[in-house]
Amino acid sequence: MKIHLKGVEKKYGNIQAVKPIDLTIEDQFVTILGQSGCGKTTLLKMLAGLTEPTAGEIHFDDTPIFSLSKKVNVKPNKREIAMVFQDFGLWPHMTVFDNVAFGLRGKVAKAERTAIVHDALKKVKLEQKAKMKPGELSGGQQQRVALARAIAVNPKLILFDEALSALDAILREQMREEILTIVQSIGSKAIFVTHDQTEAMAMSDNMIVMNSGEVVQTGSPEEIYHSPTNTFVANFIGKTNWLEEQDKMIRPEHVHPYPQANTRARSGIVKKCMYEGDRYLIFVETNGHLWKFYDHQPHIQGEKIKLYIEENTIHSLQKQEA
């Protein structure tokens, strides 16, 4: 399913929550990434039909889902989508089975419903928890119930609104892998809203980066990381070193403490050294700027050091915009 947005925007009085957007979404797993308040959840809710746009049109393939001018606004339950929320949205008085079956009521016969629910629970590895209540489950298990409920209705599109933010770091990483595997196995498309850059980079086929209500860049994780279009994207996605020419930047992995082929040197003083498990992140003051690079050995604060820059990896924002 292709999703087309044409001039879609949202205002709350004089506040422009989402500025006019023209966008086509067609990859299987897409993330909308941005800081809190940038409009990403509002955009997701407009796709879901939970928030009505102030202007514009939304099409799923060639079918209009919303059009102010044509007076079209398809109800959320008719859009063939499912949504997984940050707080899971489970009914506490219902069993796991009944929570997953909820969206199937009135759509399929009871016997078929039972088979669908058991299949969904099997996909999320919760077959043995069907008779339990959500309050008896861990946070990760509750997240799996929410995912099972979403896939049970066989949606064309699953929307995730900060769906992993309530989980601890280890569970988040585990659930990323499980969500990707399940989405790929059922053939649905997914749009995943997050403010976590690592999460977005790891999961996405395509990323939509938002800032202050507008889409500032779209592309694969590799494209956005290596070729940001402006300073916001460069600073928001990954770590960045800025050259004296403020429109030129280089990533820390292309800066070395030892001579390399096709590099140029610059001097600096070590300001801080942070251990990251498999390597150290070193902060160096050079030419009035605080630079970062990685090394497998620690460096002492105050140490004089030379940094060697891979010149062919310097990225020019001015060139990108041109």
C-alpha positions as YAML, in Angstrom:
chain: A
units: angstrom
residues:
- id: 1
  name: MET
  ca: [0.00, 0.00, 0.00]
- id: 2
  name: LYS
  ca: [1.27, 3.45, -0.95]
- id: 3
  name: ILE
  ca: [0.34, 6.39, 1.21]
- id: 4
  name: HIS
  ca: [0.10, 9.80, -0.45]
- id: 5
  name: LEU
  ca: [-0.19, 13.07, 1.47]
- id: 6
  name: LYS
  ca: [-0.86, 16.25, -0.44]
- id: 7
  name: GLY
  ca: [-0.84, 19.57, 1.39]
- id: 8
  name: VAL
  ca: [-1.76, 17.90, 4.69]
- id: 9
  name: GLU
  ca: [-1.56, 20.23, 7.67]
- id: 10
  name: LYS
  ca: [-2.99, 20.67, 11.16]
- id: 11
  name: LYS
  ca: [-3.71, 23.88, 13.06]
- id: 12
  name: TYR
  ca: [-5.00, 24.34, 16.57]
- id: 13
  name: GLY
  ca: [-6.24, 27.91, 16.49]
- id: 14
  name: ASN
  ca: [-3.19, 30.02, 15.66]
- id: 15
  name: ILE
  ca: [-0.79, 27.17, 16.42]
- id: 16
  name: GLN
  ca: [0.55, 25.30, 13.38]
- id: 17
  name: ALA
  ca: [1.16, 21.78, 14.74]
- id: 18
  name: VAL
  ca: [1.95, 20.33, 11.30]
- id: 19
  name: LYS
  ca: [2.89, 22.52, 8.35]
- id: 20
  name: PRO
  ca: [1.71, 21.55, 4.82]
- id: 21
  name: ILE
  ca: [3.24, 18.21, 3.85]
- id: 22
  name: ASP
  ca: [3.57, 16.60, 0.42]
- id: 23
  name: LEU
  ca: [4.82, 13.05, 0.90]
- id: 24
  name: THR
  ca: [4.66, 9.53, -0.51]
- id: 25
  name: ILE
  ca: [5.26, 6.59, 1.84]
- id: 26
  name: GLU
  ca: [5.79, 3.21, 0.22]
- id: 27
  name: ASP
  ca: [8.54, 1.33, 2.10]
- id: 28
  name: GLN
  ca: [7.56, -1.53, 4.40]
- id: 29
  name: PHE
  ca: [8.93, -0.10, 7.64]
- id: 30
  name: VAL
  ca: [9.04, 3.68, 7.99]
- id: 31
  name: THR
  ca: [9.89, 5.73, 11.07]
- id: 32
  name: ILE
  ca: [8.83, 9.29, 11.80]
- id: 33
  name: LEU
  ca: [11.60, 10.77, 13.91]
- id: 34
  name: GLY
  ca: [11.82, 14.04, 15.76]
- id: 35
  name: GLN
  ca: [11.97, 15.81, 19.10]
- id: 36
  name: SER
  ca: [8.97, 16.10, 21.42]
- id: 37
  name: GLY
  ca: [6.41, 18.55, 20.04]
- id: 38
  name: CYS
  ca: [7.63, 18.40, 16.44]
- id: 39
  name: GLY
  ca: [4.28, 17.10, 15.11]
- id: 40
  name: LYS
  ca: [5.14, 13.45, 14.52]
- id: 41
  name: THR
  ca: [2.32, 12.00, 16.66]
- id: 42
  name: THR
  ca: [-0.15, 14.49, 15.17]
- id: 43
  name: LEU
  ca: [0.85, 13.28, 11.69]
- id: 44
  name: LEU
  ca: [0.39, 9.67, 12.77]
- id: 45
  name: LYS
  ca: [-3.06, 10.40, 14.22]
- id: 46
  name: MET
  ca: [-4.11, 12.10, 10.98]
- id: 47
  name: LEU
  ca: [-3.17, 8.92, 9.10]
- id: 48
  name: ALA
  ca: [-5.14, 6.88, 11.64]
- id: 49
  name: GLY
  ca: [-8.22, 9.11, 11.41]
- id: 50
  name: LEU
  ca: [-8.02, 10.08, 15.09]
- id: 51
  name: THR
  ca: [-7.21, 13.70, 14.23]
- id: 52
  name: GLU
  ca: [-8.80, 15.55, 11.32]
- id: 53
  name: PRO
  ca: [-6.41, 17.58, 9.15]
- id: 54
  name: THR
  ca: [-7.08, 21.29, 8.71]
- id: 55
  name: ALA
  ca: [-6.35, 21.00, 4.99]
- id: 56
  name: GLY
  ca: [-5.04, 18.62, 2.34]
- id: 57
  name: GLU
  ca: [-5.67, 15.09, 1.11]
- id: 58
  name: ILE
  ca: [-4.60, 11.59, 2.20]
- id: 59
  name: HIS
  ca: [-4.77, 8.62, -0.17]
- id: 60
  name: PHE
  ca: [-4.13, 4.96, 0.56]
- id: 61
  name: ASP
  ca: [-3.12, 3.70, -2.89]
- id: 62
  name: ASP
  ca: [-5.70, 5.36, -5.15]
- id: 63
  name: THR
  ca: [-8.42, 5.52, -2.50]
- id: 64
  name: PRO
  ca: [-9.04, 8.91, -0.86]
- id: 65
  name: ILE
  ca: [-9.06, 8.52, 2.92]
- id: 66
  name: PHE
  ca: [-9.35, 12.21, 3.68]
- id: 67
  name: SER
  ca: [-10.05, 15.25, 1.53]
- id: 68
  name: LEU
  ca: [-11.41, 18.49, 2.93]
- id: 69
  name: SER
  ca: [-12.33, 19.84, -0.50]
- id: 70
  name: LYS
  ca: [-14.12, 16.61, -1.49]
- id: 71
  name: LYS
  ca: [-15.67, 16.16, 1.96]
- id: 72
  name: VAL
  ca: [-14.14, 12.69, 2.42]
- id: 73
  name: ASN
  ca: [-13.14, 11.44, 5.87]
- id: 74
  name: VAL
  ca: [-13.07, 7.65, 6.18]
- id: 75
  name: LYS
  ca: [-13.64, 6.46, 9.75]
- id: 76
  name: PRO
  ca: [-10.66, 4.92, 11.57]
- id: 77
  name: ASN
  ca: [-12.20, 1.42, 11.68]
- id: 78
  name: LYS
  ca: [-12.66, 1.50, 7.89]
- id: 79
  name: ARG
  ca: [-9.06, 2.36, 7.02]
- id: 80
  name: GLU
  ca: [-7.68, -1.21, 7.41]
- id: 81
  name: ILE
  ca: [-5.12, -0.07, 9.94]
- id: 82
  name: ALA
  ca: [-4.15, -1.03, 13.49]
- id: 83
  name: MET
  ca: [-2.43, 1.08, 16.12]
- id: 84
  name: VAL
  ca: [-0.06, 0.25, 18.97]
- id: 85
  name: PHE
  ca: [0.11, 2.92, 21.66]
- id: 86
  name: GLN
  ca: [2.82, 4.02, 24.07]
- id: 87
  name: ASP
  ca: [0.76, 2.92, 27.10]
- id: 88
  name: PHE
  ca: [-0.29, -0.35, 25.34]
- id: 89
  name: GLY
  ca: [-4.02, 0.54, 25.65]
- id: 90
  name: LEU
  ca: [-5.05, -2.85, 27.07]
- id: 91
  name: TRP
  ca: [-8.32, -3.45, 28.92]
- id: 92
  name: PRO
  ca: [-7.24, -4.37, 32.48]
- id: 93
  name: HIS
  ca: [-10.42, -6.35, 33.28]
- id: 94
  name: MET
  ca: [-10.13, -8.54, 30.17]
- id: 95
  name: THR
  ca: [-7.94, -11.59, 29.68]
- id: 96
  name: VAL
  ca: [-5.10, -11.54, 27.17]
- id: 97
  name: PHE
  ca: [-7.28, -13.59, 24.82]
- id: 98
  name: ASP
  ca: [-10.20, -11.14, 25.03]
- id: 99
  name: ASN
  ca: [-7.92, -8.13, 24.54]
- id: 100
  name: VAL
  ca: [-6.53, -9.62, 21.33]
- id: 101
  name: ALA
  ca: [-10.01, -10.67, 20.16]
- id: 102
  name: PHE
  ca: [-11.54, -7.25, 20.80]
- id: 103
  name: GLY
  ca: [-11.01, -5.85, 17.31]
- id: 104
  name: LEU
  ca: [-12.48, -8.98, 15.70]
- id: 105
  name: ARG
  ca: [-15.90, -8.72, 17.33]
- id: 106
  name: GLY
  ca: [-18.67, -8.50, 14.79]
- id: 107
  name: LYS
  ca: [-16.25, -9.15, 11.93]
- id: 108
  name: VAL
  ca: [-15.65, -12.91, 12.06]
- id: 109
  name: ALA
  ca: [-17.44, -15.93, 13.53]
- id: 110
  name: LYS
  ca: [-16.52, -17.08, 17.04]
- id: 111
  name: ALA
  ca: [-14.72, -20.25, 15.91]
- id: 112
  name: GLU
  ca: [-12.65, -18.33, 13.36]
- id: 113
  name: ARG
  ca: [-11.99, -15.62, 15.93]
- id: 114
  name: THR
  ca: [-10.53, -18.18, 18.34]
- id: 115
  name: ALA
  ca: [-8.17, -19.52, 15.67]
- id: 116
  name: ILE
  ca: [-7.03, -16.01, 14.69]
- id: 117
  name: VAL
  ca: [-6.33, -15.01, 18.30]
- id: 118
  name: HIS
  ca: [-4.34, -18.17, 19.02]
- id: 119
  name: ASP
  ca: [-2.31, -17.60, 15.84]
- id: 120
  name: ALA
  ca: [-1.59, -13.97, 16.82]
- id: 121
  name: LEU
  ca: [-0.55, -15.03, 20.34]
- id: 122
  name: LYS
  ca: [1.69, -17.69, 18.86]
- id: 123
  name: LYS
  ca: [3.44, -15.09, 16.69]
- id: 124
  name: VAL
  ca: [4.25, -13.01, 19.77]
- id: 125
  name: LYS
  ca: [5.11, -16.10, 21.89]
- id: 126
  name: LEU
  ca: [2.30, -15.67, 24.41]
- id: 127
  name: GLU
  ca: [0.19, -18.79, 23.79]
- id: 128
  name: GLN
  ca: [0.52, -19.79, 27.45]
- id: 129
  name: LYS
  ca: [-0.68, -16.39, 28.75]
- id: 130
  name: ALA
  ca: [-4.09, -16.32, 27.05]
- id: 131
  name: LYS
  ca: [-6.12, -16.61, 30.27]
- id: 132
  name: MET
  ca: [-4.09, -14.07, 32.27]
- id: 133
  name: LYS
  ca: [-4.95, -10.41, 32.84]
- id: 134
  name: PRO
  ca: [-2.63, -7.61, 31.63]
- id: 135
  name: GLY
  ca: [-1.77, -6.68, 35.23]
- id: 136
  name: GLU
  ca: [-0.23, -10.11, 35.70]
- id: 137
  name: LEU
  ca: [2.23, -9.59, 32.84]
- id: 138
  name: SER
  ca: [5.55, -7.80, 32.55]
- id: 139
  name: GLY
  ca: [5.88, -4.64, 30.47]
- id: 140
  name: GLY
  ca: [7.41, -6.56, 27.58]
- id: 141
  name: GLN
  ca: [4.60, -9.12, 27.66]
- id: 142
  name: GLN
  ca: [1.97, -6.36, 27.68]
- id: 143
  name: GLN
  ca: [3.67, -4.86, 24.64]
- id: 144
  name: ARG
  ca: [3.40, -8.23, 22.90]
- id: 145
  name: VAL
  ca: [-0.32, -8.40, 23.71]
- id: 146
  name: ALA
  ca: [-0.80, -4.96, 22.13]
- id: 147
  name: LEU
  ca: [1.10, -6.15, 19.05]
- id: 148
  name: ALA
  ca: [-0.94, -9.37, 18.87]
- id: 149
  name: ARG
  ca: [-4.16, -7.34, 19.00]
- id: 150
  name: ALA
  ca: [-2.87, -5.18, 16.14]
- id: 151
  name: ILE
  ca: [-1.92, -8.06, 13.83]
- id: 152
  name: ALA
  ca: [-5.07, -10.09, 14.62]
- id: 153
  name: VAL
  ca: [-7.22, -7.82, 12.43]
- id: 154
  name: ASN
  ca: [-4.88, -8.44, 9.46]
- id: 155
  name: PRO
  ca: [-4.21, -4.74, 8.80]
- id: 156
  name: LYS
  ca: [-2.59, -3.34, 5.70]
- id: 157
  name: LEU
  ca: [-0.84, -0.80, 7.92]
- id: 158
  name: ILE
  ca: [0.25, -0.82, 11.57]
- id: 159
  name: LEU
  ca: [0.93, 2.50, 13.29]
- id: 160
  name: PHE
  ca: [3.24, 2.56, 16.33]
- id: 161
  name: ASP
  ca: [3.14, 5.65, 18.56]
- id: 162
  name: GLU
  ca: [6.30, 5.67, 20.75]
- id: 163
  name: ALA
  ca: [5.45, 2.01, 21.32]
- id: 164
  name: LEU
  ca: [8.73, 1.04, 23.03]
- id: 165
  name: SER
  ca: [9.39, 4.11, 25.17]
- id: 166
  name: ALA
  ca: [7.89, 2.56, 28.32]
- id: 167
  name: LEU
  ca: [10.30, -0.41, 28.23]
- id: 168
  name: ASP
  ca: [13.81, -0.68, 29.64]
- id: 169
  name: ALA
  ca: [16.83, -0.64, 27.32]
- id: 170
  name: ILE
  ca: [17.27, -4.41, 27.02]
- id: 171
  name: LEU
  ca: [13.57, -5.04, 26.38]
- id: 172
  name: ARG
  ca: [13.45, -2.23, 23.82]
- id: 173
  name: GLU
  ca: [16.22, -3.80, 21.79]
- id: 174
  name: GLN
  ca: [14.57, -7.21, 21.98]
- id: 175
  name: MET
  ca: [11.16, -5.85, 20.98]
- id: 176
  name: ARG
  ca: [12.66, -3.95, 18.02]
- id: 177
  name: GLU
  ca: [13.82, -7.24, 16.54]
- id: 178
  name: GLU
  ca: [10.51, -8.97, 17.28]
- id: 179
  name: ILE
  ca: [8.40, -6.17, 15.79]
- id: 180
  name: LEU
  ca: [10.48, -6.14, 12.61]
- id: 181
  name: THR
  ca: [10.28, -9.92, 12.27]
- id: 182
  name: ILE
  ca: [6.51, -9.99, 12.80]
- id: 183
  name: VAL
  ca: [5.76, -7.07, 10.46]
- id: 184
  name: GLN
  ca: [7.85, -8.72, 7.74]
- id: 185
  name: SER
  ca: [6.20, -12.12, 8.29]
- id: 186
  name: ILE
  ca: [2.62, -10.84, 7.94]
- id: 187
  name: GLY
  ca: [3.39, -8.59, 4.97]
- id: 188
  name: SER
  ca: [1.92, -5.42, 6.50]
- id: 189
  name: LYS
  ca: [3.46, -2.00, 6.30]
- id: 190
  name: ALA
  ca: [4.42, -0.14, 9.45]
- id: 191
  name: ILE
  ca: [4.91, 3.49, 10.43]
- id: 192
  name: PHE
  ca: [6.76, 3.88, 13.70]
- id: 193
  name: VAL
  ca: [6.91, 7.18, 15.59]
- id: 194
  name: THR
  ca: [9.92, 7.67, 17.86]
- id: 195
  name: HIS
  ca: [12.28, 10.31, 19.25]
- id: 196
  name: ASP
  ca: [15.05, 7.71, 19.60]
- id: 197
  name: GLN
  ca: [17.61, 8.06, 16.79]
- id: 198
  name: THR
  ca: [19.19, 4.65, 17.44]
- id: 199
  name: GLU
  ca: [15.79, 2.98, 17.30]
- id: 200
  name: ALA
  ca: [14.90, 4.69, 14.04]
- id: 201
  name: MET
  ca: [18.24, 3.92, 12.39]
- id: 202
  name: ALA
  ca: [18.08, 0.24, 13.40]
- id: 203
  name: MET
  ca: [14.50, -0.44, 12.29]
- id: 204
  name: SER
  ca: [13.82, 1.70, 9.23]
- id: 205
  name: ASP
  ca: [13.72, 1.07, 5.53]
- id: 206
  name: ASN
  ca: [12.99, 4.78, 5.27]
- id: 207
  name: MET
  ca: [13.01, 7.66, 7.74]
- id: 208
  name: ILE
  ca: [10.97, 10.85, 7.92]
- id: 209
  name: VAL
  ca: [12.72, 13.49, 10.04]
- id: 210
  name: MET
  ca: [10.49, 16.26, 11.44]
- id: 211
  name: ASN
  ca: [11.29, 19.55, 13.12]
- id: 212
  name: SER
  ca: [8.87, 22.27, 14.26]
- id: 213
  name: GLY
  ca: [5.92, 20.80, 12.39]
- id: 214
  name: GLU
  ca: [7.57, 20.17, 9.04]
- id: 215
  name: VAL
  ca: [9.33, 17.33, 7.28]
- id: 216
  name: VAL
  ca: [12.97, 18.36, 6.93]
- id: 217
  name: GLN
  ca: [14.39, 15.22, 5.29]
- id: 218
  name: THR
  ca: [13.33, 11.79, 4.10]
- id: 219
  name: GLY
  ca: [15.51, 8.89, 3.01]
- id: 220
  name: SER
  ca: [17.14, 5.67, 4.08]
- id: 221
  name: PRO
  ca: [18.99, 5.65, 7.42]
- id: 222
  name: GLU
  ca: [22.29, 5.59, 5.51]
- id: 223
  name: GLU
  ca: [21.35, 8.59, 3.36]
- id: 224
  name: ILE
  ca: [20.21, 10.67, 6.32]
- id: 225
  name: TYR
  ca: [23.23, 9.78, 8.46]
- id: 226
  name: HIS
  ca: [25.88, 10.37, 5.82]
- id: 227
  name: SER
  ca: [24.18, 13.18, 3.87]
- id: 228
  name: PRO
  ca: [22.07, 15.36, 6.19]
- id: 229
  name: THR
  ca: [20.42, 18.28, 4.44]
- id: 230
  name: ASN
  ca: [20.77, 20.83, 7.25]
- id: 231
  name: THR
  ca: [22.39, 21.46, 10.63]
- id: 232
  name: PHE
  ca: [19.34, 20.21, 12.57]
- id: 233
  name: VAL
  ca: [19.44, 16.78, 10.90]
- id: 234
  name: ALA
  ca: [23.25, 16.60, 11.17]
- id: 235
  name: ASN
  ca: [23.15, 17.28, 14.92]
- id: 236
  name: PHE
  ca: [20.01, 15.25, 15.66]
- id: 237
  name: ILE
  ca: [21.08, 12.07, 13.86]
- id: 238
  name: GLY
  ca: [24.28, 10.71, 15.36]
- id: 239
  name: LYS
  ca: [27.35, 12.63, 16.55]
- id: 240
  name: THR
  ca: [28.85, 15.44, 14.48]
- id: 241
  name: ASN
  ca: [32.12, 17.35, 14.24]
- id: 242
  name: TRP
  ca: [31.92, 20.77, 12.60]
- id: 243
  name: LEU
  ca: [34.80, 22.27, 10.68]
- id: 244
  name: GLU
  ca: [35.56, 25.97, 10.87]
- id: 245
  name: GLU
  ca: [33.41, 26.38, 7.75]
- id: 246
  name: GLN
  ca: [30.06, 25.88, 9.52]
- id: 247
  name: ASP
  ca: [28.47, 24.16, 6.53]
- id: 248
  name: LYS
  ca: [30.99, 21.29, 6.62]
- id: 249
  name: MET
  ca: [30.90, 18.34, 9.02]
- id: 250
  name: ILE
  ca: [32.46, 14.94, 9.61]
- id: 251
  name: ARG
  ca: [31.33, 11.97, 11.69]
- id: 252
  name: PRO
  ca: [33.52, 10.77, 14.63]
- id: 253
  name: GLU
  ca: [34.26, 7.39, 13.02]
- id: 254
  name: HIS
  ca: [36.16, 9.19, 10.24]
- id: 255
  name: VAL
  ca: [38.50, 10.92, 12.69]
- id: 256
  name: HIS
  ca: [41.53, 8.97, 13.96]
- id: 257
  name: PRO
  ca: [44.35, 9.48, 16.48]
- id: 258
  name: TYR
  ca: [46.85, 7.80, 14.15]
- id: 259
  name: PRO
  ca: [47.93, 8.63, 10.57]
- id: 260
  name: GLN
  ca: [45.75, 7.14, 7.84]
- id: 261
  name: ALA
  ca: [45.82, 7.25, 4.07]
- id: 262
  name: ASN
  ca: [44.26, 10.38, 2.56]
- id: 263
  name: THR
  ca: [44.03, 12.23, 5.87]
- id: 264
  name: ARG
  ca: [45.03, 15.65, 7.11]
- id: 265
  name: ALA
  ca: [46.12, 16.39, 10.68]
- id: 266
  name: ARG
  ca: [44.98, 18.93, 13.24]
- id: 267
  name: SER
  ca: [46.11, 19.38, 16.83]
- id: 268
  name: GLY
  ca: [44.02, 19.39, 19.97]
- id: 269
  name: ILE
  ca: [43.80, 18.69, 23.71]
- id: 270
  name: VAL
  ca: [41.80, 15.82, 25.23]
- id: 271
  name: LYS
  ca: [38.96, 17.15, 27.41]
- id: 272
  name: LYS
  ca: [37.04, 14.00, 28.31]
- id: 273
  name: CYS
  ca: [37.07, 10.23, 27.76]
- id: 274
  name: MET
  ca: [33.90, 8.10, 28.03]
- id: 275
  name: TYR
  ca: [33.88, 4.28, 28.07]
- id: 276
  name: GLU
  ca: [31.15, 2.76, 25.85]
- id: 277
  name: GLY
  ca: [31.86, -0.93, 26.33]
- id: 278
  name: ASP
  ca: [33.46, -1.85, 23.00]
- id: 279
  name: ARG
  ca: [35.29, 1.46, 22.58]
- id: 280
  name: TYR
  ca: [35.98, 4.89, 24.08]
- id: 281
  name: LEU
  ca: [34.37, 8.16, 22.98]
- id: 282
  name: ILE
  ca: [37.03, 10.87, 23.19]
- id: 283
  name: PHE
  ca: [36.30, 14.63, 23.33]
- id: 284
  name: VAL
  ca: [39.05, 16.89, 22.00]
- id: 285
  name: GLU
  ca: [39.22, 20.69, 21.87]
- id: 286
  name: THR
  ca: [40.65, 21.74, 18.52]
- id: 287
  name: ASN
  ca: [40.62, 25.21, 16.94]
- id: 288
  name: GLY
  ca: [37.94, 26.35, 19.38]
- id: 289
  name: HIS
  ca: [35.64, 23.42, 18.65]
- id: 290
  name: LEU
  ca: [34.91, 20.31, 20.74]
- id: 291
  name: TRP
  ca: [35.41, 17.29, 18.50]
- id: 292
  name: LYS
  ca: [34.61, 13.63, 19.07]
- id: 293
  name: PHE
  ca: [36.27, 10.44, 17.84]
- id: 294
  name: TYR
  ca: [36.39, 6.77, 18.82]
- id: 295
  name: ASP
  ca: [39.35, 4.70, 19.98]
- id: 296
  name: HIS
  ca: [39.87, 1.30, 21.57]
- id: 297
  name: GLN
  ca: [42.34, 2.84, 24.01]
- id: 298
  name: PRO
  ca: [41.56, 5.51, 26.65]
- id: 299
  name: HIS
  ca: [43.14, 8.98, 26.50]
- id: 300
  name: ILE
  ca: [44.08, 11.11, 29.48]
- id: 301
  name: GLN
  ca: [42.47, 14.51, 30.08]
- id: 302
  name: GLY
  ca: [44.89, 17.28, 29.12]
- id: 303
  name: GLU
  ca: [46.81, 15.06, 26.69]
- id: 304
  name: LYS
  ca: [48.02, 16.83, 23.54]
- id: 305
  name: ILE
  ca: [46.91, 14.89, 20.49]
- id: 306
  name: LYS
  ca: [46.82, 14.99, 16.71]
- id: 307
  name: LEU
  ca: [43.63, 14.05, 14.89]
- id: 308
  name: TYR
  ca: [43.71, 12.70, 11.35]
- id: 309
  name: ILE
  ca: [40.66, 13.47, 9.22]
- id: 310
  name: GLU
  ca: [39.49, 11.38, 6.27]
- id: 311
  name: GLU
  ca: [39.08, 14.26, 3.83]
- id: 312
  name: ASN
  ca: [36.89, 12.34, 1.39]
- id: 313
  name: THR
  ca: [34.25, 11.86, 4.13]
- id: 314
  name: ILE
  ca: [33.77, 15.56, 4.88]
- id: 315
  name: HIS
  ca: [30.15, 16.42, 4.10]
- id: 316
  name: SER
  ca: [29.12, 19.84, 2.81]
- id: 317
  name: LEU
  ca: [25.58, 20.92, 3.67]
- id: 318
  name: GLN
  ca: [25.81, 23.69, 1.08]
- id: 319
  name: LYS
  ca: [26.57, 21.12, -1.61]
- id: 320
  name: GLN
  ca: [23.72, 18.92, -0.37]
- id: 321
  name: GLU
  ca: [21.21, 21.78, -0.57]
- id: 322
  name: ALA
  ca: [22.43, 22.69, -4.07]
...
